[in-house]
Amino acid sequence: MGVLLEVNNLSISFLSDRQYRTVIQDVSYQVHENEILGIVGESGSGKSVSSLAILGLLPKRISKIDNGQILFKGEELTTASDQSLRSFRGGKIAMIFQEPMSSLNPSMKCGEQVQEILLQHTKLSKTEAKKETLSLFEKVKLPRPEVMFSSYPHQISGGQKQRVMIAMALACKPALLIADEPTTALDVTVQKEIIELLKELQAETGMSVIFISHDLALVSEIADRVLVMYKGEIVEEGKVQDIFHRPKHDYTKALISARPSMDVRLKRLPTIENFLSKDAAAEAITSQERKERHEKLYASEPILKVINVEKEYLSNPGFFRKKTSFKAVNDVSFELYEGETLGLVGESGCGKSTLGNAILQLDKATAGTIIYKGKDIVNLSKSETRALRKEVQLIFQDPFSSLNPRIPIGKAIMEPMKVHGLYGSNKERKEKVIELLERVGLSAEHFNRYPHEFSGGQRQRVGIARTIALQPKLIVCDESVSALDISVQAQVLNLLNELKEDFGFTYIFISHDLAVVKYMADQLLVMNEGKIEELADADQIYSDPQKEYTQKLIDAIPKGI
């Protein structure tokens, strides 16, 4: 196999506080023809930056290439003009970005966006370009290509948007496809479909692929060879089997171990720091310890009873058309005990978050009963709902969009304390906030910082601190670790479990990542199309699923080689 792309001694720096700081240090690697190369590492390791440099997409005024070469079929790209690079982008080298919603134009129909690429880079007529677009939609297995062509991005699901992005990337039959975290925040089943689709398309077209991810198990399912990046350097490189079974670098070992195991239930997940400081001894929870804990847990009265709950939405199609109804939650019943973690899983659109919102009284149930601490909370008065808000809290999926960018995080955490009249003065509240920040692994100096000054993992810690500031009893965690790196995810999951032990919290843990849910959950509730598919002890469901749908979800989890 010939060499398609060659990166030699690449160093990149970014402007910060009026001086340039090196973020990529002397990186060298090759991509061969007809090969899938996986690049793994955490946020900030340099995976995306080094790949954006290939296409000349680094931000102009705040970044510079200090040293090195990028050769594509022998042509130097680092010194190429903008016009020359434009002929490479889309035509010879294509890219699938991490977040399809922000990469697709919301004001253009999906088909037109793909058609535009063809009209730009090929000599096809508009009719031929439309025909080719529909053919691409079929190739990426989009249902009803004609309907998809005329749909806007907001009208289709996350998995479908990602397929549109793949169709766009493949439109001009590129020799190299760069896929930057193309499955982050997708369901395990959709993720599996996208991975299989990319493998099929690569085998069919013979293109080379750079597949970037923070999930080593996921990369092992698609890549031939893997690079591991850490702090802007390549720390390990090799065939996927060698990296996965015989890792040499401690950082690689840490990445593999930080993901929750499907076989062993650990008391604490080992983090990257544990591994690098040689403090990675992991203690498992025995089945006897778990049994004794559950006997104690389920001897008391449930803190929450959900009885035959339904949530129905009506469409408003306009004049002369009949309204149609859709049940997002359909006849759901379960009990939740104090100190328990209930895992709530299922694919997008199954009703997980809708059920969570009904329990939180953010979106009222249309039928059924929700009893919290012996009281029906479905029809509370405004003052009663306000009192409930203190007891039942939510940790959001995206902490950045749930924090006000104009308010320092210390004030953001104090705000709900003030609203609910906790503590006597602002001085007391500030002391409590600093105590909370330290409890979630931040410090007093973070009090006056703004949300944009934190990393994703730190922002999630801020979100957790704000949630626990009101000393709630029940916390709904809605996809609260889905967008985090594996090692940061391990830290946040450990923190949630520690807080549960210290404060006696009860969790409803909503996620599409079944490995994470297995680590966290006592009971597991599997939802499908608004109904309960399966409800039982989490370990029991994972070892012996009773329903085909549950088996499908478990089979879709990336398990590594």
XYZ file of C-alpha atoms in Angstrom:
561
model
C 0.000 0.000 0.000
C 1.294 3.430 -0.957
C 1.416 6.417 1.373
C -1.509 8.817 0.819
C -0.834 11.374 3.572
C 2.411 12.112 5.351
C 2.695 14.388 8.402
C 6.319 15.154 9.338
C 7.466 16.874 12.569
C 4.341 19.044 12.766
C 4.306 21.692 15.530
C 1.387 24.112 15.995
C 0.946 26.953 18.493
C -2.034 29.087 19.549
C -2.107 32.682 20.811
C -2.969 32.900 24.521
C -2.446 35.938 26.785
C -0.563 37.695 23.939
C 1.976 34.913 23.495
C 2.017 31.750 21.418
C 1.851 28.424 23.283
C 2.699 25.119 21.605
C -0.302 22.738 21.434
C 1.092 20.198 18.912
C 4.690 19.106 19.445
C 6.693 17.389 16.693
C 3.914 15.051 15.470
C 4.707 12.596 12.647
C 2.532 9.877 11.109
C 1.425 8.384 7.792
C -1.934 7.339 6.354
C -1.713 4.602 3.740
C -4.048 4.083 0.808
C -7.187 2.048 1.618
C -6.503 2.236 5.387
C -8.528 3.331 8.435
C -6.299 5.108 10.955
C -7.739 5.743 14.419
C -6.539 8.741 16.468
C -7.510 8.629 20.167
C -6.973 10.896 23.160
C -8.837 13.259 25.439
C -10.031 16.798 24.722
C -6.984 19.028 24.397
C -4.689 16.199 23.290
C -4.412 17.722 19.809
C -6.440 15.181 17.778
C -8.732 17.677 16.056
C -6.170 20.498 15.769
C -3.674 18.312 13.893
C -6.463 17.136 11.557
C -7.815 20.649 10.891
C -4.273 21.644 9.898
C -4.405 19.107 7.029
C -7.208 21.088 5.358
C -5.864 24.526 6.351
C -8.851 25.071 8.655
C -6.963 26.351 11.714
C -8.229 29.778 12.925
C -6.138 32.335 11.031
C -5.277 35.058 13.556
C -4.698 32.954 16.665
C -2.797 29.934 15.368
C 0.332 29.178 13.377
C 2.243 26.167 12.110
C 5.721 26.555 13.639
C 7.340 23.633 11.913
C 6.769 20.544 9.783
C 5.255 19.295 6.570
C 1.889 17.891 5.528
C 2.188 16.020 2.223
C -0.877 14.709 0.370
C 0.181 12.474 -2.541
C 3.505 14.326 -2.414
C 1.935 17.832 -2.520
C 2.838 20.169 0.355
C -0.324 21.522 2.052
C 1.115 23.793 4.783
C 2.372 26.339 2.206
C -0.523 25.913 -0.281
C -2.597 28.998 -1.193
C -6.246 29.307 -0.097
C -7.357 28.765 -3.689
C -5.287 25.597 -3.974
C -6.610 24.301 -0.638
C -10.201 24.894 -1.805
C -9.646 22.364 -4.593
C -8.558 19.785 -1.975
C -11.453 20.400 0.437
C -14.424 18.218 -0.385
C -12.905 17.035 -3.646
C -9.802 15.140 -2.504
C -10.025 15.354 1.299
C -13.408 15.505 3.061
C -14.343 15.939 6.715
C -17.252 14.850 8.903
C -17.509 17.157 11.891
C -18.415 16.216 15.462
C -21.685 18.107 15.726
C -23.886 17.773 12.615
C -26.476 20.303 13.825
C -23.910 23.113 13.897
C -22.250 21.903 10.670
C -25.450 21.853 8.577
C -27.061 25.092 7.447
C -30.418 25.293 9.330
C -31.983 27.469 6.610
C -31.232 25.080 3.713
C -32.880 21.756 2.895
C -30.614 18.739 3.483
C -30.617 17.672 -0.173
C -29.710 21.151 -1.402
C -26.682 21.236 0.919
C -25.277 18.028 -0.621
C -26.275 19.144 -4.132
C -24.349 22.406 -3.615
C -21.080 20.462 -3.026
C -21.576 18.547 -6.295
C -22.318 21.716 -8.259
C -19.219 23.374 -6.758
C -16.709 20.573 -7.372
C -18.068 18.700 -10.430
C -19.458 19.507 -13.878
C -22.851 17.918 -13.183
C -26.039 19.796 -14.100
C -28.569 20.633 -11.363
C -30.777 17.668 -12.387
C -27.812 15.280 -12.416
C -26.591 16.644 -9.054
C -30.037 16.000 -7.521
C -30.061 12.451 -8.899
C -26.555 11.849 -7.506
C -27.630 13.280 -4.096
C -30.598 10.876 -3.903
C -28.230 8.029 -4.823
C -25.862 9.118 -2.005
C -28.792 9.239 0.456
C -29.598 5.646 -0.484
C -25.938 4.675 -0.087
C -25.790 6.077 3.473
C -29.070 4.245 4.215
C -31.273 7.288 4.816
C -34.965 6.306 4.798
C -37.194 7.898 2.123
C -34.434 9.802 0.213
C -36.947 12.075 -1.581
C -38.462 13.180 1.751
C -34.981 13.644 3.278
C -33.931 15.771 0.291
C -36.724 18.251 1.047
C -36.339 18.167 4.866
C -34.585 20.838 6.938
C -31.962 19.677 9.512
C -34.289 20.339 12.488
C -36.876 17.952 11.009
C -34.661 14.853 11.158
C -32.986 12.873 13.973
C -29.345 13.148 15.129
C -28.388 9.889 13.425
C -30.036 11.019 10.172
C -28.231 14.391 10.312
C -24.943 12.525 10.698
C -25.798 10.435 7.605
C -26.467 13.633 5.631
C -23.004 14.849 6.716
C -21.466 11.543 5.555
C -23.292 11.826 2.192
C -21.927 15.379 1.844
C -18.385 14.210 2.676
C -18.578 11.343 0.151
C -20.195 13.404 -2.626
C -16.977 14.032 -4.571
C -15.457 10.596 -3.920
C -12.544 11.869 -1.776
C -9.328 9.865 -1.414
C -9.204 10.731 2.316
C -12.101 11.115 4.776
C -11.466 12.706 8.191
C -14.195 11.722 10.683
C -13.881 13.874 13.829
C -15.876 12.279 16.698
C -18.703 11.429 14.232
C -20.719 9.387 16.763
C -20.401 11.440 19.987
C -23.789 11.854 21.728
C -25.489 9.304 19.428
C -27.340 6.241 20.766
C -25.296 3.034 20.942
C -27.458 1.464 18.234
C -27.159 4.490 15.908
C -23.431 4.669 16.710
C -23.038 1.022 15.682
C -24.936 1.688 12.437
C -22.706 4.694 11.601
C -19.507 2.696 12.322
C -20.726 -0.203 10.126
C -21.744 2.251 7.406
C -18.308 3.922 7.383
C -16.596 0.502 7.218
C -18.848 -0.591 4.312
C -18.309 2.656 2.385
C -14.544 2.496 2.947
C -14.406 -1.105 1.686
C -16.560 -0.185 -1.318
C -14.740 3.009 -2.368
C -11.199 2.167 -1.216
C -10.812 5.622 0.367
C -8.608 6.122 3.428
C -10.179 7.260 6.713
C -8.798 9.118 9.738
C -11.246 8.278 12.545
C -10.861 10.557 15.591
C -12.401 9.640 18.955
C -11.800 9.680 22.716
C -13.244 6.140 22.954
C -10.590 3.471 22.397
C -13.140 0.625 22.408
C -15.067 2.367 19.616
C -11.909 2.973 17.553
C -10.971 -0.712 17.915
C -14.171 -1.635 16.031
C -13.270 0.349 12.921
C -9.510 1.049 12.706
C -6.623 -0.936 11.237
C -3.990 1.112 13.034
C -4.161 3.490 16.038
C -2.290 6.602 17.209
C -2.663 7.610 20.862
C -2.224 11.354 21.531
C -1.570 12.983 24.905
C -0.816 16.670 25.517
C -0.033 17.382 21.858
C 2.278 14.421 21.296
C 1.901 10.889 19.923
C 2.698 8.594 22.865
C 1.925 5.271 21.177
C 1.288 3.929 17.710
C 0.556 0.436 16.406
C -1.910 -2.097 15.055
C -5.267 -2.008 16.826
C -4.827 -5.515 18.325
C -1.431 -4.574 19.809
C -2.658 -1.273 21.251
C -5.736 -2.897 22.777
C -4.185 -6.107 24.135
C -0.566 -5.093 24.699
C -0.551 -1.343 25.438
C 2.909 -0.038 26.354
C 2.276 3.530 27.528
C 0.584 4.169 30.894
C -1.728 6.722 29.256
C -3.034 4.110 26.782
C -3.577 1.660 29.666
C -5.442 4.405 31.528
C -7.741 5.148 28.551
C -8.655 1.449 28.316
C -9.285 1.094 32.064
C -11.234 4.329 32.640
C -14.269 3.036 30.726
C -16.745 1.179 32.987
C -16.377 -2.587 32.606
C -19.309 -4.734 31.517
C -18.020 -7.664 33.579
C -16.824 -6.237 36.914
C -18.592 -3.649 39.098
C -15.902 -1.455 40.683
C -16.327 0.735 43.770
C -14.371 3.508 42.007
C -13.418 3.859 38.352
C -9.656 4.313 37.852
C -8.883 7.733 36.326
C -5.968 8.815 34.116
C -4.357 10.486 37.160
C -4.586 7.212 39.142
C -2.750 5.365 36.402
C -0.062 7.961 35.765
C 0.650 8.208 39.512
C 0.693 4.372 39.755
C -2.315 4.482 42.092
C -4.686 2.337 40.028
C -5.677 -0.435 42.450
C -9.377 -0.998 41.761
C -11.651 -2.660 44.302
C -14.662 -4.622 43.034
C -18.099 -4.836 44.687
C -18.981 -8.461 45.419
C -22.428 -9.824 44.582
C -22.939 -10.495 48.322
C -22.183 -6.835 49.217
C -24.599 -5.694 46.518
C -27.292 -8.115 47.743
C -26.975 -6.923 51.366
C -27.139 -3.275 50.284
C -30.277 -3.933 48.238
C -32.014 -5.791 51.090
C -31.466 -2.746 53.303
C -32.461 -0.332 50.501
C -35.736 -2.049 49.576
C -36.894 -2.626 53.163
C -38.126 0.981 53.393
C -41.034 2.743 51.665
C -40.396 4.078 48.127
C -39.524 7.788 47.903
C -41.193 7.946 44.462
C -44.068 6.000 42.895
C -44.848 6.472 39.212
C -48.232 4.895 38.397
C -49.617 4.518 34.825
C -48.047 7.788 33.673
C -48.710 8.991 30.145
C -47.558 12.030 28.208
C -49.454 12.741 25.004
C -48.642 15.406 22.426
C -51.102 16.731 19.854
C -49.955 17.904 16.438
C -51.509 21.067 15.017
C -51.611 20.510 11.231
C -53.628 23.651 10.466
C -57.125 24.234 9.035
C -59.298 21.384 7.736
C -56.868 18.695 8.868
C -57.473 16.340 11.707
C -55.282 16.663 14.789
C -53.168 13.607 15.500
C -51.870 12.486 18.879
C -48.580 10.882 19.858
C -47.850 9.203 23.198
C -44.230 9.950 24.120
C -44.732 8.121 27.453
C -47.295 5.334 27.512
C -48.544 3.690 30.741
C -45.249 3.726 32.673
C -45.135 2.497 36.293
C -42.180 1.952 38.664
C -41.022 2.584 42.236
C -37.836 4.319 43.370
C -36.305 3.902 46.833
C -34.266 6.402 48.872
C -30.533 6.011 48.172
C -31.184 4.016 44.986
C -29.937 4.762 41.450
C -32.447 3.863 38.752
C -30.889 3.596 35.291
C -33.188 4.724 32.489
C -32.043 3.653 29.011
C -33.331 3.464 25.446
C -32.770 4.995 22.039
C -33.459 8.656 21.169
C -37.192 9.286 21.055
C -38.061 6.404 23.421
C -39.452 8.817 26.053
C -36.599 8.812 28.641
C -36.219 12.591 28.947
C -39.987 13.182 28.622
C -40.545 10.868 31.603
C -37.783 12.689 33.527
C -39.423 16.062 32.756
C -42.828 14.756 33.926
C -41.290 13.669 37.263
C -39.579 17.077 37.590
C -42.935 18.781 36.788
C -41.280 20.637 33.909
C -43.721 19.085 31.435
C -46.894 17.840 33.125
C -48.064 14.262 32.564
C -51.404 13.986 30.713
C -52.485 10.920 32.735
C -51.376 8.854 35.708
C -50.096 9.551 39.204
C -46.660 10.568 40.491
C -46.329 10.188 44.251
C -43.270 11.781 45.904
C -42.874 11.144 49.654
C -46.494 10.017 49.883
C -47.965 13.048 48.064
C -49.337 13.218 44.506
C -47.275 15.932 42.759
C -49.130 16.014 39.420
C -51.535 18.821 40.403
C -49.599 20.983 42.866
C -50.183 24.697 43.417
C -47.449 27.184 42.410
C -46.087 27.490 45.952
C -46.074 23.697 46.398
C -44.283 23.263 43.046
C -41.673 25.801 44.175
C -41.074 23.851 47.391
C -40.763 20.640 45.327
C -38.103 22.293 43.118
C -35.776 22.362 46.143
C -36.240 18.616 46.744
C -36.160 17.343 43.159
C -33.316 18.666 40.989
C -31.828 18.133 37.530
C -28.242 17.828 36.251
C -28.305 18.926 32.604
C -26.701 17.204 29.634
C -24.924 20.342 28.429
C -23.679 22.415 31.386
C -22.472 25.262 29.138
C -25.913 26.085 27.752
C -27.465 25.788 31.232
C -25.075 28.368 32.745
C -25.485 32.110 32.114
C -22.291 33.198 30.260
C -22.490 36.673 31.881
C -22.575 35.454 35.497
C -19.493 34.135 37.386
C -20.077 30.545 38.467
C -19.963 31.415 42.197
C -22.968 33.708 41.778
C -24.726 31.128 39.588
C -24.493 28.591 42.429
C -25.580 31.180 45.049
C -28.645 32.204 43.029
C -30.873 29.170 43.812
C -29.798 29.357 47.486
C -31.116 32.943 47.580
C -34.365 32.050 45.803
C -35.118 29.297 48.312
C -34.006 31.338 51.349
C -31.136 29.065 52.344
C -28.621 30.437 54.893
C -28.866 33.838 56.593
C -26.609 36.067 54.499
C -24.612 36.308 51.265
C -21.419 35.831 53.299
C -22.710 32.477 54.579
C -23.851 31.507 51.076
C -20.446 32.340 49.603
C -18.721 30.196 52.255
C -21.088 27.338 51.403
C -20.462 27.749 47.648
C -16.671 27.610 48.154
C -17.178 24.472 50.268
C -19.273 22.946 47.433
C -16.717 23.901 44.764
C -13.993 22.160 46.757
C -16.289 19.157 47.249
C -16.701 18.729 43.487
C -12.952 19.027 42.813
C -12.723 22.764 42.050
C -11.331 25.519 44.329
C -12.140 28.904 45.904
C -10.273 30.735 43.108
C -12.883 29.458 40.617
C -15.665 31.437 42.370
C -15.286 34.557 40.176
C -14.556 32.797 36.886
C -17.017 32.704 33.982
C -18.335 29.511 32.287
C -16.164 29.963 29.153
C -13.021 29.769 31.324
C -13.680 26.119 32.218
C -13.237 22.831 30.368
C -16.248 20.572 29.660
C -15.516 18.374 32.681
C -15.107 21.387 34.985
C -18.386 22.897 33.738
C -20.138 19.624 34.526
C -18.719 19.849 38.071
C -20.097 23.397 38.332
C -23.505 22.058 37.205
C -23.341 19.346 39.888
C -22.359 21.905 42.561
C -25.340 24.098 41.591
C -27.694 21.112 41.734
C -26.555 19.931 45.179
C -26.509 23.502 46.584
C -30.199 23.100 47.481
C -29.600 19.782 49.309
C -32.147 17.903 47.159
C -33.340 14.368 47.875
C -33.941 13.213 44.284
C -31.689 14.128 41.328
C -32.458 13.411 37.672
C -29.177 13.102 35.711
C -30.195 13.542 32.058
C -27.305 12.392 29.816
C -25.031 14.265 32.257
C -21.779 12.546 31.168
C -22.534 11.752 27.503
C -20.316 14.441 25.954
C -17.361 14.025 28.334
C -14.002 12.369 27.702
C -13.690 8.881 29.138
C -11.308 9.929 31.931
C -13.356 13.040 32.848
C -16.462 10.844 32.716
C -14.800 8.465 35.212
C -14.072 11.392 37.565
C -17.665 12.714 37.347
C -19.207 9.234 37.887
C -16.961 8.699 40.922
C -18.009 12.112 42.230
C -21.745 11.345 41.779
C -21.319 8.093 43.712
C -19.345 9.811 46.505
C -22.016 12.526 46.837
C -24.695 9.829 46.940
C -22.887 8.138 49.859
C -22.267 11.438 51.700
C -25.673 13.093 51.222
C -27.996 10.120 50.687
C -29.091 11.247 47.218
C -31.458 9.202 45.070
C -30.716 9.263 41.328
C -32.659 8.691 38.138
C -29.755 8.247 35.722
C -30.819 8.742 32.084
C -28.293 7.734 29.432
C -27.836 6.035 26.070
C -24.453 4.649 27.215
C -25.282 1.251 28.686
C -21.778 0.614 30.072
C -22.069 3.806 32.166
C -25.591 2.942 33.321
C -24.506 -0.552 34.371
C -21.773 0.950 36.550
C -24.173 3.414 38.210
C -27.520 1.606 38.459
C -29.189 -0.626 41.043
C -32.332 -1.177 38.950
C -32.534 -0.741 35.200
C -35.577 0.483 33.276
C -35.403 -0.060 29.500
C -37.785 2.103 27.441
C -38.875 1.626 23.841
C -41.426 3.789 21.994
C -42.757 5.283 25.233
C -43.322 1.970 27.028
C -41.336 -0.064 29.542
C -39.618 -2.866 27.692
C -37.877 -4.356 30.713
C -37.467 -3.480 34.423
C -35.246 -5.461 36.829
C -31.925 -5.506 38.673
C -29.264 -3.951 36.407
C -26.816 -6.870 36.649
C -29.602 -9.352 35.953
C -30.703 -7.528 32.788
C -27.145 -7.281 31.461
C -26.366 -10.950 32.115
C -29.741 -12.302 30.964
C -31.869 -9.827 28.948
C -35.416 -11.076 28.455
C -36.352 -8.914 25.472
C -34.901 -8.788 21.973
C -34.782 -4.969 22.104
C -32.640 -5.010 25.284
C -30.319 -7.584 23.704
C -29.956 -5.299 20.673
C -28.936 -2.378 22.918
C -26.378 -4.523 24.796
C -24.953 -5.956 21.564
C -24.395 -2.424 20.244
C -22.011 -1.434 23.096
C -18.413 -1.093 21.811
C -16.536 -3.803 23.688
C -13.105 -3.578 22.113
C -11.318 -6.421 20.379
